[in-house]
Amino acid sequence: MLARVRLPEVGNLAIRKYSKGMMQRLGLAQALLHDPELVILDEPMSGLDPMGRMDVRGIIGELKSSGKTVFFSSHIISDVEALCDRVILLDRGKKVAEGKVSDLVGGEVRFVELVFSPPPPLEWLSAEGIPADRATRSGDALVVRAGDVEEANRWVSGLGARGVRLRSMTQAKPHLEEIYVAYLARNAGSGVGDDA
């Protein structure tokens, strides 16, 4: 089990000599020792360096793939978004939202990034109604941010009719952290999460 959490060389080392990251790994090894169906972890990535976080994320992913249930708390919302199917968002111990990550993040598109290469002449952008502050030159390409899919399609169609090549089109959706902050902002002053 120590090898699984990348601590194979410290089996004979006194635990008081472990770093915080090593203690985290040891705790994970203890939690997995008897191959439980349910694993409960408190801040499993706390105190770990980037490689350690990647290792622990990998172990949690393996447990999930093998059909185990992993329940963990974390302040690192990017880890939660990457690993979890369902979440409960808390504000000072009170639930502000619960559900599947995909449902909470939803289908809302913040913007659509279009990359054209080679870059079209600037006068073509203004002719298609593309504001100059939405376009940025990047090497041999022009990156344009459309407000939504409809606007992006209109711009792609207009520039495409002029012979401009679209290299890529990417929809940027909000991350779980942004959703969480929005819940906190909505609930501020509403009594939810207030210490009363």
Short mmCIF file of C-alpha atoms in Angstrom, two decimals:
data_model
loop_
_atom_site.label_atom_id
_atom_site.label_comp_id
_atom_site.label_asym_id
_atom_site.label_seq_id
_atom_site.Cartn_x
_atom_site.Cartn_y
_atom_site.Cartn_z
CA MET A 1 0.00 0.00 0.00
CA LEU A 2 2.92 2.36 0.70
CA ALA A 3 4.11 1.79 -2.86
CA ARG A 4 0.65 2.66 -4.17
CA VAL A 5 0.83 6.10 -2.50
CA ARG A 6 4.50 6.52 -3.52
CA LEU A 7 6.03 6.01 -0.09
CA PRO A 8 7.84 2.67 -0.61
CA GLU A 9 11.15 3.86 0.85
CA VAL A 10 9.81 5.14 4.19
CA GLY A 11 8.27 2.00 5.69
CA ASN A 12 10.89 1.93 8.46
CA LEU A 13 11.01 5.68 9.06
CA ALA A 14 9.40 7.03 12.24
CA ILE A 15 6.14 8.81 11.38
CA ARG A 16 7.21 11.89 13.40
CA LYS A 17 9.82 12.45 10.68
CA TYR A 18 7.22 12.55 7.86
CA SER A 19 6.47 15.83 6.08
CA LYS A 20 2.86 17.02 5.84
CA GLY A 21 2.63 15.63 2.32
CA MET A 22 3.98 12.27 3.46
CA MET A 23 1.41 12.24 6.28
CA GLN A 24 -1.35 12.86 3.72
CA ARG A 25 -0.12 9.93 1.63
CA LEU A 26 0.13 7.70 4.71
CA GLY A 27 -3.44 8.59 5.69
CA LEU A 28 -4.63 7.66 2.21
CA ALA A 29 -2.78 4.33 2.44
CA GLN A 30 -4.48 3.65 5.79
CA ALA A 31 -7.90 4.48 4.34
CA LEU A 32 -7.37 2.03 1.46
CA LEU A 33 -5.67 -0.77 3.41
CA HIS A 34 -8.72 -3.05 3.72
CA ASP A 35 -10.15 -2.32 0.24
CA PRO A 36 -13.32 -0.56 1.47
CA GLU A 37 -16.37 0.01 -0.73
CA LEU A 38 -16.74 3.53 0.72
CA VAL A 39 -13.72 5.81 1.18
CA ILE A 40 -14.15 9.05 3.16
CA LEU A 41 -11.33 11.59 2.87
CA ASP A 42 -10.92 15.02 4.44
CA GLU A 43 -8.90 17.44 2.26
CA PRO A 44 -6.92 14.61 0.61
CA MET A 45 -4.79 16.97 -1.52
CA SER A 46 -3.89 19.39 1.28
CA GLY A 47 -0.16 19.81 1.81
CA LEU A 48 0.79 17.93 -1.36
CA ASP A 49 3.10 19.21 -4.08
CA PRO A 50 1.78 19.16 -7.68
CA MET A 51 3.04 15.61 -8.29
CA GLY A 52 1.49 14.43 -5.05
CA ARG A 53 -1.84 16.01 -5.97
CA MET A 54 -1.69 14.32 -9.36
CA ASP A 55 -0.96 10.96 -7.68
CA VAL A 56 -3.87 11.30 -5.25
CA ARG A 57 -6.20 12.41 -8.03
CA GLY A 58 -5.12 9.32 -9.97
CA ILE A 59 -5.84 7.04 -7.01
CA ILE A 60 -9.27 8.60 -6.48
CA GLY A 61 -9.97 8.16 -10.20
CA GLU A 62 -8.92 4.48 -10.01
CA LEU A 63 -11.19 3.92 -6.99
CA LYS A 64 -14.08 5.53 -8.86
CA SER A 65 -13.42 3.41 -11.97
CA SER A 66 -13.40 0.25 -9.87
CA GLY A 67 -16.89 1.02 -8.56
CA LYS A 68 -15.91 2.36 -5.12
CA THR A 69 -17.69 5.35 -3.63
CA VAL A 70 -15.31 8.15 -2.69
CA PHE A 71 -16.63 10.94 -0.47
CA PHE A 72 -14.21 13.80 0.15
CA SER A 73 -14.18 17.39 1.30
CA SER A 74 -11.97 19.96 -0.38
CA HIS A 75 -11.40 23.68 -0.79
CA ILE A 76 -9.66 22.98 -4.11
CA ILE A 77 -12.71 23.26 -6.33
CA SER A 78 -10.83 22.42 -9.54
CA ASP A 79 -10.08 18.98 -8.02
CA VAL A 80 -13.73 18.57 -7.08
CA GLU A 81 -14.85 19.46 -10.61
CA ALA A 82 -12.33 17.07 -12.18
CA LEU A 83 -13.08 14.10 -9.91
CA CYS A 84 -16.67 14.25 -8.73
CA ASP A 85 -19.97 13.23 -10.26
CA ARG A 86 -22.06 14.84 -7.53
CA VAL A 87 -21.26 17.70 -5.16
CA ILE A 88 -22.66 19.56 -2.20
CA LEU A 89 -21.52 23.18 -2.01
CA LEU A 90 -21.29 24.57 1.52
CA ASP A 91 -21.01 28.09 2.88
CA ARG A 92 -19.94 28.11 6.54
CA GLY A 93 -21.38 24.63 7.05
CA LYS A 94 -24.72 25.29 5.36
CA LYS A 95 -25.68 23.72 2.05
CA VAL A 96 -26.12 26.27 -0.76
CA ALA A 97 -26.35 23.84 -3.68
CA GLU A 98 -26.33 20.13 -4.44
CA GLY A 99 -26.36 18.05 -7.58
CA LYS A 100 -24.43 16.61 -10.46
CA VAL A 101 -21.44 18.72 -11.46
CA SER A 102 -22.71 18.74 -15.06
CA ASP A 103 -26.10 20.09 -13.92
CA LEU A 104 -24.61 22.78 -11.68
CA VAL A 105 -22.20 23.98 -14.35
CA GLY A 106 -24.96 23.65 -16.92
CA GLY A 107 -24.86 24.43 -20.59
CA GLU A 108 -24.32 28.17 -20.23
CA VAL A 109 -21.67 29.43 -22.63
CA ARG A 110 -19.69 32.46 -21.39
CA PHE A 111 -18.12 33.15 -24.77
CA VAL A 112 -17.02 31.37 -27.93
CA GLU A 113 -13.40 31.67 -28.99
CA LEU A 114 -12.77 31.63 -32.73
CA VAL A 115 -9.29 31.25 -34.20
CA PHE A 116 -8.79 32.30 -37.82
CA SER A 117 -5.56 31.57 -39.71
CA PRO A 118 -4.20 33.35 -41.60
CA PRO A 119 -5.65 36.52 -40.03
CA PRO A 120 -8.19 38.36 -42.18
CA PRO A 121 -7.77 42.07 -42.95
CA LEU A 122 -9.09 44.29 -40.13
CA GLU A 123 -11.55 46.02 -42.44
CA TRP A 124 -13.27 42.65 -43.00
CA LEU A 125 -13.83 42.36 -39.24
CA SER A 126 -15.57 45.72 -39.02
CA ALA A 127 -17.58 44.88 -42.17
CA GLU A 128 -18.87 41.74 -40.38
CA GLY A 129 -19.71 43.72 -37.21
CA ILE A 130 -16.85 42.30 -35.13
CA PRO A 131 -15.73 44.89 -32.54
CA ALA A 132 -11.98 45.57 -32.55
CA ASP A 133 -11.75 44.94 -28.78
CA ARG A 134 -12.93 41.35 -29.32
CA ALA A 135 -10.04 40.45 -31.67
CA THR A 136 -6.43 39.74 -30.73
CA ARG A 137 -3.52 38.86 -32.98
CA SER A 138 -1.64 35.74 -31.87
CA GLY A 139 1.28 34.79 -34.12
CA ASP A 140 -0.10 33.76 -37.50
CA ALA A 141 -3.68 33.70 -36.23
CA LEU A 142 -6.46 36.03 -35.13
CA VAL A 143 -8.38 35.12 -31.96
CA VAL A 144 -11.92 36.50 -31.74
CA ARG A 145 -14.33 36.21 -28.80
CA ALA A 146 -18.01 36.02 -29.64
CA GLY A 147 -20.60 36.53 -26.90
CA ASP A 148 -22.58 33.40 -27.77
CA VAL A 149 -22.86 30.59 -30.31
CA GLU A 150 -25.30 32.51 -32.51
CA GLU A 151 -22.92 35.48 -32.82
CA ALA A 152 -19.99 33.12 -33.45
CA ASN A 153 -21.83 31.31 -36.23
CA ARG A 154 -22.76 34.62 -37.85
CA TRP A 155 -19.14 35.80 -37.82
CA VAL A 156 -17.80 32.45 -39.08
CA SER A 157 -20.33 32.48 -41.91
CA GLY A 158 -19.56 36.08 -42.89
CA LEU A 159 -15.78 35.67 -42.82
CA GLY A 160 -16.04 32.23 -44.43
CA ALA A 161 -17.87 33.78 -47.38
CA ARG A 162 -14.80 36.03 -47.78
CA GLY A 163 -12.52 32.96 -47.88
CA VAL A 164 -11.22 33.22 -44.30
CA ARG A 165 -10.28 29.85 -42.76
CA LEU A 166 -11.53 28.96 -39.29
CA ARG A 167 -8.83 26.98 -37.42
CA SER A 168 -10.84 26.30 -34.25
CA MET A 169 -14.03 27.18 -32.38
CA THR A 170 -14.18 26.60 -28.61
CA GLN A 171 -17.06 27.21 -26.23
CA ALA A 172 -15.96 28.51 -22.83
CA LYS A 173 -18.30 27.37 -20.07
CA PRO A 174 -18.12 28.43 -16.42
CA HIS A 175 -16.11 26.35 -13.99
CA LEU A 176 -17.58 24.97 -10.78
CA GLU A 177 -15.61 27.56 -8.79
CA GLU A 178 -17.40 30.38 -10.63
CA ILE A 179 -20.75 28.70 -9.97
CA TYR A 180 -19.85 28.39 -6.27
CA VAL A 181 -18.86 32.06 -6.01
CA ALA A 182 -22.13 33.02 -7.74
CA TYR A 183 -24.11 30.99 -5.16
CA LEU A 184 -22.23 32.73 -2.35
CA ALA A 185 -22.94 36.15 -3.87
CA ARG A 186 -26.66 35.31 -4.28
CA ASN A 187 -26.91 34.08 -0.70
CA ALA A 188 -24.99 36.96 0.87
CA GLY A 189 -27.30 38.73 3.25
CA SER A 190 -30.13 36.24 2.65
CA GLY A 191 -29.50 34.45 5.93
CA VAL A 192 -28.10 31.37 4.20
CA GLY A 193 -24.67 30.76 5.61
CA ASP A 194 -24.88 33.73 8.01
CA ASP A 195 -23.77 33.09 11.55
CA ALA A 196 -26.84 34.08 13.51
#
